Short mmCIF file of C-alpha atoms and ligand atoms in Angstrom, two decimals:
data_model
loop_
_atom_site.label_atom_id
_atom_site.label_comp_id
_atom_site.label_asym_id
_atom_site.label_seq_id
_atom_site.Cartn_x
_atom_site.Cartn_y
_atom_site.Cartn_z
CA MET A 196 -0.02 0.00 0.02
CA GLN A 197 2.04 2.95 -1.28
CA ARG A 198 1.08 6.50 -0.16
CA ILE A 199 2.85 9.20 -2.03
CA PRO A 200 4.51 11.54 0.55
CA LEU A 201 3.37 15.08 0.47
CA ILE A 202 5.45 18.06 1.71
CA ALA A 203 3.34 21.13 2.23
CA GLY A 204 4.43 24.65 3.06
CA ASN A 205 2.08 27.04 4.90
CA TRP A 206 3.32 30.56 4.50
CA LYS A 207 0.65 31.98 6.87
CA MET A 208 0.48 35.79 6.85
CA HIS A 209 4.00 36.28 5.37
CA THR A 210 5.65 37.40 2.14
CA SER A 211 5.30 40.46 0.01
CA LEU A 212 4.60 39.78 -3.63
CA ALA A 213 8.25 40.03 -4.53
CA GLU A 214 9.21 37.64 -1.69
CA ALA A 215 6.43 35.21 -2.73
CA ARG A 216 7.65 35.16 -6.32
CA ALA A 217 11.19 34.48 -5.31
CA LEU A 218 10.35 31.77 -2.72
CA ALA A 219 7.97 30.03 -5.15
CA GLY A 220 10.72 30.09 -7.83
CA ALA A 221 13.13 28.47 -5.36
CA VAL A 222 10.60 25.74 -4.53
CA VAL A 223 10.01 25.02 -8.22
CA SER A 224 13.74 24.64 -8.81
CA ALA A 225 14.16 22.49 -5.64
CA CYS A 226 11.50 20.01 -6.84
CA LYS A 227 12.96 19.39 -10.27
CA GLY A 228 13.42 15.76 -11.04
CA LEU A 229 11.56 14.53 -7.86
CA THR A 230 9.00 12.09 -8.91
CA ASP A 231 8.31 10.10 -5.73
CA ARG A 232 6.75 12.91 -3.65
CA GLU A 233 4.26 15.76 -4.06
CA ILE A 234 4.93 19.34 -2.95
CA MET A 235 2.36 21.93 -2.06
CA ILE A 236 2.67 25.61 -1.12
CA ALA A 237 0.02 27.74 0.50
CA PRO A 238 0.85 31.50 0.04
CA PRO A 239 -1.43 34.23 1.55
CA PHE A 240 -4.51 34.98 -0.68
CA THR A 241 -2.90 38.14 -1.97
CA ALA A 242 -0.01 36.24 -3.45
CA LEU A 243 -1.93 33.30 -4.97
CA ALA A 244 -2.15 34.83 -8.56
CA THR A 245 1.56 35.77 -8.52
CA VAL A 246 2.60 32.38 -7.26
CA ALA A 247 0.29 30.64 -9.72
CA GLU A 248 2.29 32.16 -12.58
CA VAL A 249 5.53 30.90 -11.12
CA VAL A 250 4.38 27.29 -10.42
CA ARG A 251 2.43 26.85 -13.65
CA GLY A 252 3.72 23.82 -15.58
CA SER A 253 5.71 22.62 -12.56
CA GLN A 254 4.85 19.80 -10.15
CA VAL A 255 4.26 22.27 -7.27
CA ARG A 256 0.62 22.29 -6.19
CA LEU A 257 -0.98 25.63 -5.17
CA ALA A 258 -3.06 25.78 -2.04
CA ALA A 259 -5.15 28.42 -0.20
CA GLN A 260 -4.98 28.75 3.55
CA ASN A 261 -8.77 28.56 3.86
CA VAL A 262 -11.92 28.29 1.76
CA CYS A 263 -15.59 29.13 1.98
CA TRP A 264 -18.27 26.53 1.22
CA GLU A 265 -20.52 28.86 -0.88
CA GLU A 266 -20.05 29.65 -4.57
CA GLN A 267 -20.78 33.37 -4.13
CA GLY A 268 -22.83 35.76 -2.04
CA ALA A 269 -22.85 37.92 1.12
CA PHE A 270 -19.85 36.38 2.85
CA THR A 271 -17.52 39.30 3.57
CA GLY A 272 -13.95 38.29 4.03
CA GLU A 273 -14.38 34.81 2.49
CA ILE A 274 -13.11 33.27 -0.78
CA ALA A 275 -15.23 30.86 -2.84
CA PRO A 276 -13.83 27.55 -3.97
CA SER A 277 -14.61 28.43 -7.56
CA MET A 278 -12.44 31.70 -7.12
CA LEU A 279 -9.59 29.52 -6.02
CA ARG A 280 -9.94 27.17 -8.84
CA GLU A 281 -9.81 30.02 -11.32
CA LEU A 282 -6.42 30.95 -9.86
CA GLY A 283 -5.12 27.43 -10.24
CA CYS A 284 -5.51 26.28 -6.60
CA SER A 285 -6.17 22.59 -6.22
CA MET A 286 -5.82 22.35 -2.47
CA ALA A 287 -6.86 24.28 0.70
CA ILE A 288 -5.65 24.08 4.30
CA ILE A 289 -8.84 23.86 6.49
CA GLY A 290 -9.19 23.87 10.28
CA HIS A 291 -5.70 25.12 11.10
CA SER A 292 -5.41 25.54 14.82
CA GLU A 293 -4.84 29.28 14.29
CA ARG A 294 -8.27 29.47 12.67
CA ARG A 295 -9.75 27.47 15.44
CA GLN A 296 -8.09 29.21 18.35
CA ILE A 297 -7.74 32.81 17.18
CA PHE A 298 -10.78 33.09 14.92
CA GLY A 299 -13.10 30.73 16.76
CA GLU A 300 -13.73 28.30 13.89
CA THR A 301 -15.78 25.38 15.18
CA ASP A 302 -15.78 21.74 14.10
CA ALA A 303 -19.16 22.33 12.38
CA LEU A 304 -17.81 25.26 10.39
CA ILE A 305 -14.76 23.45 9.44
CA ASN A 306 -16.87 20.51 8.26
CA GLN A 307 -18.81 22.88 5.98
CA ARG A 308 -15.49 24.15 4.51
CA VAL A 309 -14.30 20.61 3.88
CA ALA A 310 -17.59 19.74 2.17
CA GLY A 311 -17.53 22.97 0.06
CA ALA A 312 -13.90 22.42 -1.02
CA MET A 313 -14.57 18.83 -2.10
CA ARG A 314 -17.68 19.85 -4.03
CA PHE A 315 -15.50 22.01 -6.23
CA GLY A 316 -12.62 19.62 -6.56
CA ILE A 317 -10.33 21.22 -4.09
CA THR A 318 -8.38 18.80 -1.96
CA PRO A 319 -8.78 19.78 1.73
CA VAL A 320 -5.80 19.49 4.13
CA LEU A 321 -7.85 19.07 7.17
CA CYS A 322 -5.87 20.00 10.35
CA PHE A 323 -6.57 18.66 13.86
CA GLY A 324 -4.51 18.45 17.11
CA GLU A 325 -4.65 18.75 20.83
CA THR A 326 -3.56 21.63 23.00
CA LEU A 327 -0.84 21.19 25.66
CA SER A 328 -3.44 21.18 28.43
CA GLU A 329 -5.52 18.61 26.63
CA ARG A 330 -2.35 16.42 26.22
CA GLU A 331 -1.48 16.81 29.91
CA ALA A 332 -5.03 15.94 30.86
CA GLY A 333 -4.75 12.66 28.92
CA GLN A 334 -7.37 13.82 26.42
CA THR A 335 -5.26 13.69 23.25
CA MET A 336 -6.89 10.71 21.48
CA ALA A 337 -10.43 11.83 22.45
CA VAL A 338 -9.76 15.35 20.98
CA LEU A 339 -8.31 13.89 17.83
CA GLU A 340 -11.30 11.52 17.40
CA ARG A 341 -13.78 14.40 17.96
CA GLN A 342 -12.03 16.73 15.48
CA VAL A 343 -11.54 14.06 12.76
CA ARG A 344 -15.08 12.63 13.04
CA ALA A 345 -16.61 16.12 13.03
CA GLY A 346 -14.42 17.44 10.20
CA LEU A 347 -15.21 14.46 8.07
CA SER A 348 -18.87 14.18 9.02
CA GLY A 349 -21.02 13.31 5.99
CA ILE A 350 -17.95 13.41 3.70
CA ASN A 351 -17.78 10.70 1.17
CA VAL A 352 -14.24 9.99 0.13
CA VAL A 353 -14.15 8.03 -3.13
CA GLU A 354 -10.59 8.87 -4.28
CA PRO A 355 -8.20 8.67 -1.31
CA ALA A 356 -5.90 11.35 -2.88
CA SER A 357 -8.77 13.84 -2.69
CA MET A 358 -8.53 14.18 1.04
CA VAL A 359 -5.43 14.94 3.16
CA LEU A 360 -5.36 15.01 6.94
CA ALA A 361 -2.75 16.83 9.03
CA TYR A 362 -2.01 16.05 12.70
CA GLU A 363 -0.76 19.29 14.21
CA PRO A 364 -0.34 19.28 17.98
CA VAL A 365 -1.03 22.89 18.93
CA TRP A 366 1.82 22.88 21.46
CA ALA A 367 4.26 22.07 18.63
CA ILE A 368 3.17 24.78 16.15
CA GLY A 369 5.63 27.63 15.86
CA THR A 370 7.16 26.77 19.24
CA GLY A 371 10.28 24.87 18.18
CA LYS A 372 8.89 21.87 20.20
CA THR A 373 8.30 18.94 17.85
CA ALA A 374 6.33 15.86 18.99
CA SER A 375 8.78 12.94 19.18
CA GLU A 376 8.57 10.40 16.32
CA GLU A 377 6.92 8.02 18.75
CA GLN A 378 4.32 10.57 19.90
CA ALA A 379 3.56 11.52 16.31
CA GLN A 380 3.36 7.95 15.14
CA GLU A 381 1.03 7.03 18.03
CA ALA A 382 -1.33 9.77 17.02
CA HIS A 383 -1.19 8.87 13.33
CA GLU A 384 -1.78 5.30 13.94
CA PHE A 385 -4.80 6.13 16.12
CA VAL A 386 -6.21 8.28 13.34
CA ARG A 387 -5.48 5.64 10.73
CA ASN A 388 -7.46 3.11 12.73
CA LEU A 389 -10.23 5.70 13.17
CA LEU A 390 -10.41 6.19 9.43
CA LEU A 391 -10.69 2.40 9.04
CA THR A 392 -13.90 2.51 11.07
CA MET A 393 -15.27 5.40 8.90
CA TYR A 394 -14.21 4.38 5.35
CA GLU A 395 -13.66 1.31 3.25
CA LYS A 396 -10.25 -0.30 4.03
CA SER A 397 -8.77 0.50 0.61
CA ILE A 398 -9.66 4.21 1.11
CA ALA A 399 -8.66 4.57 4.73
CA GLN A 400 -5.32 2.91 4.09
CA GLN A 401 -4.50 5.23 1.21
CA MET A 402 -5.46 8.60 2.76
CA ARG A 403 -2.49 10.59 3.64
CA ILE A 404 -1.92 11.87 7.14
CA LEU A 405 0.77 14.65 7.46
CA TYR A 406 2.55 15.73 10.61
CA GLY A 407 2.92 19.46 11.37
CA GLY A 408 4.54 21.22 14.21
CA SER A 409 8.06 22.69 14.06
CA VAL A 410 9.19 20.39 11.31
CA ASN A 411 12.59 21.46 10.16
CA SER A 412 15.57 20.16 8.06
CA GLY A 413 16.98 18.33 11.09
CA ASN A 414 13.92 16.34 12.22
CA VAL A 415 12.08 15.67 8.92
CA ASP A 416 13.78 12.40 8.02
CA ALA A 417 13.02 10.75 11.39
CA LEU A 418 9.47 11.85 11.41
CA LEU A 419 8.77 10.72 7.85
CA HIS A 420 10.48 7.32 8.64
CA GLN A 421 7.48 6.51 10.80
CA PRO A 422 4.98 4.14 9.01
CA ASP A 423 1.90 6.24 9.36
CA ILE A 424 3.41 9.62 8.73
CA ASP A 425 2.88 10.38 5.00
CA GLY A 426 4.34 13.88 4.82
CA ALA A 427 4.73 17.22 6.57
CA LEU A 428 2.84 20.41 6.88
CA VAL A 429 5.54 22.99 7.50
CA GLY A 430 5.15 26.58 8.71
CA GLY A 431 8.28 28.61 9.69
CA ALA A 432 10.82 26.40 7.85
CA SER A 433 8.85 26.72 4.64
CA LEU A 434 9.61 30.42 4.51
CA LYS A 435 13.36 29.84 4.09
CA ALA A 436 14.25 28.40 0.72
CA ASP A 437 17.25 26.43 1.85
CA SER A 438 15.53 24.71 4.82
CA PHE A 439 12.42 23.99 2.79
CA GLU A 440 14.61 22.64 0.04
CA ARG A 441 16.16 20.14 2.46
CA ILE A 442 12.74 19.19 3.81
CA ILE A 443 11.56 18.54 0.24
CA HIS A 444 14.50 16.26 -0.19
CA PHE A 445 13.76 14.33 2.93
CA ARG A 446 15.20 10.74 3.19
CA GLN A 447 12.91 8.15 4.64
C1 PEP B 698 1.84 25.25 10.63
O1 PEP B 698 1.72 26.39 10.46
O2 PEP B 698 0.98 24.48 10.23
C2 PEP B 698 3.01 24.82 11.36
C3 PEP B 698 3.18 23.45 11.57
O3 PEP B 698 3.99 25.76 11.73
P1 PEP B 698 5.43 25.49 12.21
O4 PEP B 698 6.14 24.55 11.27
O5 PEP B 698 6.14 26.83 12.19
O6 PEP B 698 5.37 24.89 13.63
#
């Protein structure tokens, strides 16, 4: 059962247009000749059109950092899936812990976003993960189960590549603290088994589960060596061309 590893960069609210163009160019160059992995970058909305020009014709997939579920209408501040498709986006990060924690996005709202993205052929990268206090209270697996079940509620996955999950322990995001390979694998295995109760075996076994949380050039190989870690969602280290290049070139 071969899952193609995916390395995804989340640029968050960073990069001017000139910086975005240069960084995207460096990512395109770094990927040349790599056929055994997929690469995705998620610039801020303002840079999507610019980056789309740079990645056109390359193997780099363009992603948005969020997506609405409606096609158009009175949704101030939101972006429709069809608008993203027009720009060349084929993926969208949904349910990032910063959206959940800072902007109050709920499991139900996130589920709507996932459904909307899929309706328009955009592959969601559905993020979930526990906070430090939840981990310390022994609630990690219960939180993961709640978030994954709710995020995927009513979602029929026919093609496993059309849905990506990302385990991102909140305490590891932007903190320099990475989950150990064992902690990450334990969570991924738990989610894999959960997926097996929700979808047909052939689908659940093929869906990719990324790890995110202070992934860098020094820890990526060990993390991706774990059997249920199918790639990385990278924040800070995706903003530096040299470190992201090394992450792209991970060795399992
Ligand atoms: C993220 O933004 O999804 C992330 C994992 O950030 P960082 O790699 O900086 O921890």
